[in-house]
């Protein structure tokens, strides 16, 4: 590992025990290996979360740009959605 940076991390005694147990069991060669795997998992989740947040912001902006809010009959909207779903299900067969 030519390009690494050492960082100090504080954790609960329970997490430290889990980390030590993972190394002592032979599943990992070192505590650093455990932390690197945890960081890879977290990094993937974080990137997905950032993408989802960006999509929500874009949808919010699109909604705001679409004009003022209008009243809607919720039951009518549900009925229309059910009809579209039924039609799509029928078409798929």
PDB file of C-alpha atoms in Angstrom:
ATOM      1  CA  UNK A   1       0.000   0.000   0.000  1.00  0.00           C
ATOM      2  CA  UNK A   2       2.121   2.816  -1.312  1.00  0.00           C
ATOM      3  CA  UNK A   3      -0.387   5.630  -0.921  1.00  0.00           C
ATOM      4  CA  UNK A   4      -2.000   5.512   2.523  1.00  0.00           C
ATOM      5  CA  UNK A   5      -2.793   8.059   5.181  1.00  0.00           C
ATOM      6  CA  UNK A   6      -2.890   7.191   8.855  1.00  0.00           C
ATOM      7  CA  UNK A   7      -5.974   8.396  10.699  1.00  0.00           C
ATOM      8  CA  UNK A   8      -6.901   7.982  14.344  1.00  0.00           C
ATOM      9  CA  UNK A   9     -10.426   6.674  14.907  1.00  0.00           C
ATOM     10  CA  UNK A  10     -12.349   6.567  18.177  1.00  0.00           C
ATOM     11  CA  UNK A  11     -14.949   3.856  18.684  1.00  0.00           C
ATOM     12  CA  UNK A  12     -17.064   2.356  21.400  1.00  0.00           C
ATOM     13  CA  UNK A  13     -15.601  -0.506  23.437  1.00  0.00           C
ATOM     14  CA  UNK A  14     -18.139  -2.813  21.780  1.00  0.00           C
ATOM     15  CA  UNK A  15     -16.949  -1.877  18.287  1.00  0.00           C
ATOM     16  CA  UNK A  16     -13.314  -2.231  19.338  1.00  0.00           C
ATOM     17  CA  UNK A  17     -14.070  -5.717  20.675  1.00  0.00           C
ATOM     18  CA  UNK A  18     -15.777  -6.677  17.403  1.00  0.00           C
ATOM     19  CA  UNK A  19     -12.773  -5.417  15.462  1.00  0.00           C
ATOM     20  CA  UNK A  20     -10.333  -7.369  17.653  1.00  0.00           C
ATOM     21  CA  UNK A  21     -12.521 -10.480  17.389  1.00  0.00           C
ATOM     22  CA  UNK A  22     -12.562 -10.241  13.573  1.00  0.00           C
ATOM     23  CA  UNK A  23      -8.762 -10.118  13.525  1.00  0.00           C
ATOM     24  CA  UNK A  24      -8.294 -12.842  16.163  1.00  0.00           C
ATOM     25  CA  UNK A  25     -10.666 -15.151  14.282  1.00  0.00           C
ATOM     26  CA  UNK A  26      -8.400 -14.948  11.257  1.00  0.00           C
ATOM     27  CA  UNK A  27     -11.082 -13.391   9.061  1.00  0.00           C
ATOM     28  CA  UNK A  28      -8.902 -10.275   8.720  1.00  0.00           C
ATOM     29  CA  UNK A  29      -5.153  -9.798   8.880  1.00  0.00           C
ATOM     30  CA  UNK A  30      -5.365  -6.511  10.795  1.00  0.00           C
ATOM     31  CA  UNK A  31      -7.667  -3.931  12.275  1.00  0.00           C
ATOM     32  CA  UNK A  32      -6.803  -1.672   9.354  1.00  0.00           C
ATOM     33  CA  UNK A  33      -8.153  -4.289   6.967  1.00  0.00           C
ATOM     34  CA  UNK A  34     -11.455  -4.349   8.882  1.00  0.00           C
ATOM     35  CA  UNK A  35     -11.697  -0.558   8.768  1.00  0.00           C
ATOM     36  CA  UNK A  36     -10.818  -0.435   5.048  1.00  0.00           C
ATOM     37  CA  UNK A  37     -13.628  -2.888   4.260  1.00  0.00           C
ATOM     38  CA  UNK A  38     -16.035  -0.887   6.400  1.00  0.00           C
ATOM     39  CA  UNK A  39     -14.993   2.285   4.565  1.00  0.00           C
ATOM     40  CA  UNK A  40     -15.554   0.641   1.163  1.00  0.00           C
ATOM     41  CA  UNK A  41     -19.061  -0.398   2.238  1.00  0.00           C
ATOM     42  CA  UNK A  42     -19.829   3.023   3.675  1.00  0.00           C
ATOM     43  CA  UNK A  43     -18.394   4.762   0.616  1.00  0.00           C
ATOM     44  CA  UNK A  44     -20.703   2.831  -1.714  1.00  0.00           C
ATOM     45  CA  UNK A  45     -23.722   3.679   0.466  1.00  0.00           C
ATOM     46  CA  UNK A  46     -22.662   7.326   0.684  1.00  0.00           C
ATOM     47  CA  UNK A  47     -22.312   7.647  -3.094  1.00  0.00           C
ATOM     48  CA  UNK A  48     -25.768   6.114  -3.578  1.00  0.00           C
ATOM     49  CA  UNK A  49     -27.218   8.448  -0.962  1.00  0.00           C
ATOM     50  CA  UNK A  50     -25.638  11.471  -2.675  1.00  0.00           C
ATOM     51  CA  UNK A  51     -27.163  10.397  -6.000  1.00  0.00           C
ATOM     52  CA  UNK A  52     -30.575   9.983  -4.387  1.00  0.00           C
ATOM     53  CA  UNK A  53     -30.315  13.418  -2.762  1.00  0.00           C
ATOM     54  CA  UNK A  54     -29.352  14.959  -6.119  1.00  0.00           C
ATOM     55  CA  UNK A  55     -32.376  13.302  -7.779  1.00  0.00           C
ATOM     56  CA  UNK A  56     -34.691  14.563  -5.048  1.00  0.00           C
ATOM     57  CA  UNK A  57     -33.305  18.091  -5.413  1.00  0.00           C
ATOM     58  CA  UNK A  58     -33.807  17.933  -9.180  1.00  0.00           C
ATOM     59  CA  UNK A  59     -37.391  16.703  -8.718  1.00  0.00           C
ATOM     60  CA  UNK A  60     -38.019  19.475  -6.181  1.00  0.00           C
ATOM     61  CA  UNK A  61     -36.670  22.101  -8.581  1.00  0.00           C
ATOM     62  CA  UNK A  62     -38.760  20.647 -11.428  1.00  0.00           C
ATOM     63  CA  UNK A  63     -41.851  20.786  -9.247  1.00  0.00           C
ATOM     64  CA  UNK A  64     -41.209  24.385  -8.248  1.00  0.00           C
ATOM     65  CA  UNK A  65     -40.578  25.354 -11.872  1.00  0.00           C
ATOM     66  CA  UNK A  66     -43.808  23.716 -13.022  1.00  0.00           C
ATOM     67  CA  UNK A  67     -45.889  26.527 -11.606  1.00  0.00           C
ATOM     68  CA  UNK A  68     -48.133  27.099  -8.645  1.00  0.00           C
ATOM     69  CA  UNK A  69     -49.740  24.216  -6.826  1.00  0.00           C
ATOM     70  CA  UNK A  70     -53.279  23.263  -7.759  1.00  0.00           C
ATOM     71  CA  UNK A  71     -55.919  21.425  -5.793  1.00  0.00           C
ATOM     72  CA  UNK A  72     -56.365  17.768  -6.679  1.00  0.00           C
ATOM     73  CA  UNK A  73     -59.030  15.218  -5.841  1.00  0.00           C
ATOM     74  CA  UNK A  74     -56.931  12.501  -4.225  1.00  0.00           C
ATOM     75  CA  UNK A  75     -59.519   9.781  -4.822  1.00  0.00           C
ATOM     76  CA  UNK A  76     -59.677  10.692  -8.511  1.00  0.00           C
ATOM     77  CA  UNK A  77     -55.882  10.608  -8.764  1.00  0.00           C
ATOM     78  CA  UNK A  78     -55.842   7.160  -7.126  1.00  0.00           C
ATOM     79  CA  UNK A  79     -58.560   5.902  -9.468  1.00  0.00           C
ATOM     80  CA  UNK A  80     -56.592   7.147 -12.477  1.00  0.00           C
ATOM     81  CA  UNK A  81     -53.402   5.474 -11.207  1.00  0.00           C
ATOM     82  CA  UNK A  82     -55.275   2.204 -10.667  1.00  0.00           C
ATOM     83  CA  UNK A  83     -56.694   2.358 -14.190  1.00  0.00           C
ATOM     84  CA  UNK A  84     -53.210   2.990 -15.647  1.00  0.00           C
ATOM     85  CA  UNK A  85     -51.800   0.094 -13.638  1.00  0.00           C
ATOM     86  CA  UNK A  86     -54.587  -2.220 -14.734  1.00  0.00           C
ATOM     87  CA  UNK A  87     -54.057  -1.217 -18.370  1.00  0.00           C
ATOM     88  CA  UNK A  88     -50.303  -1.756 -18.098  1.00  0.00           C
ATOM     89  CA  UNK A  89     -50.861  -5.169 -16.497  1.00  0.00           C
ATOM     90  CA  UNK A  90     -53.301  -6.154 -19.257  1.00  0.00           C
ATOM     91  CA  UNK A  91     -50.880  -4.951 -21.977  1.00  0.00           C
ATOM     92  CA  UNK A  92     -48.016  -6.930 -20.443  1.00  0.00           C
ATOM     93  CA  UNK A  93     -49.919 -10.218 -20.793  1.00  0.00           C
TER      94      UNK A  93
END
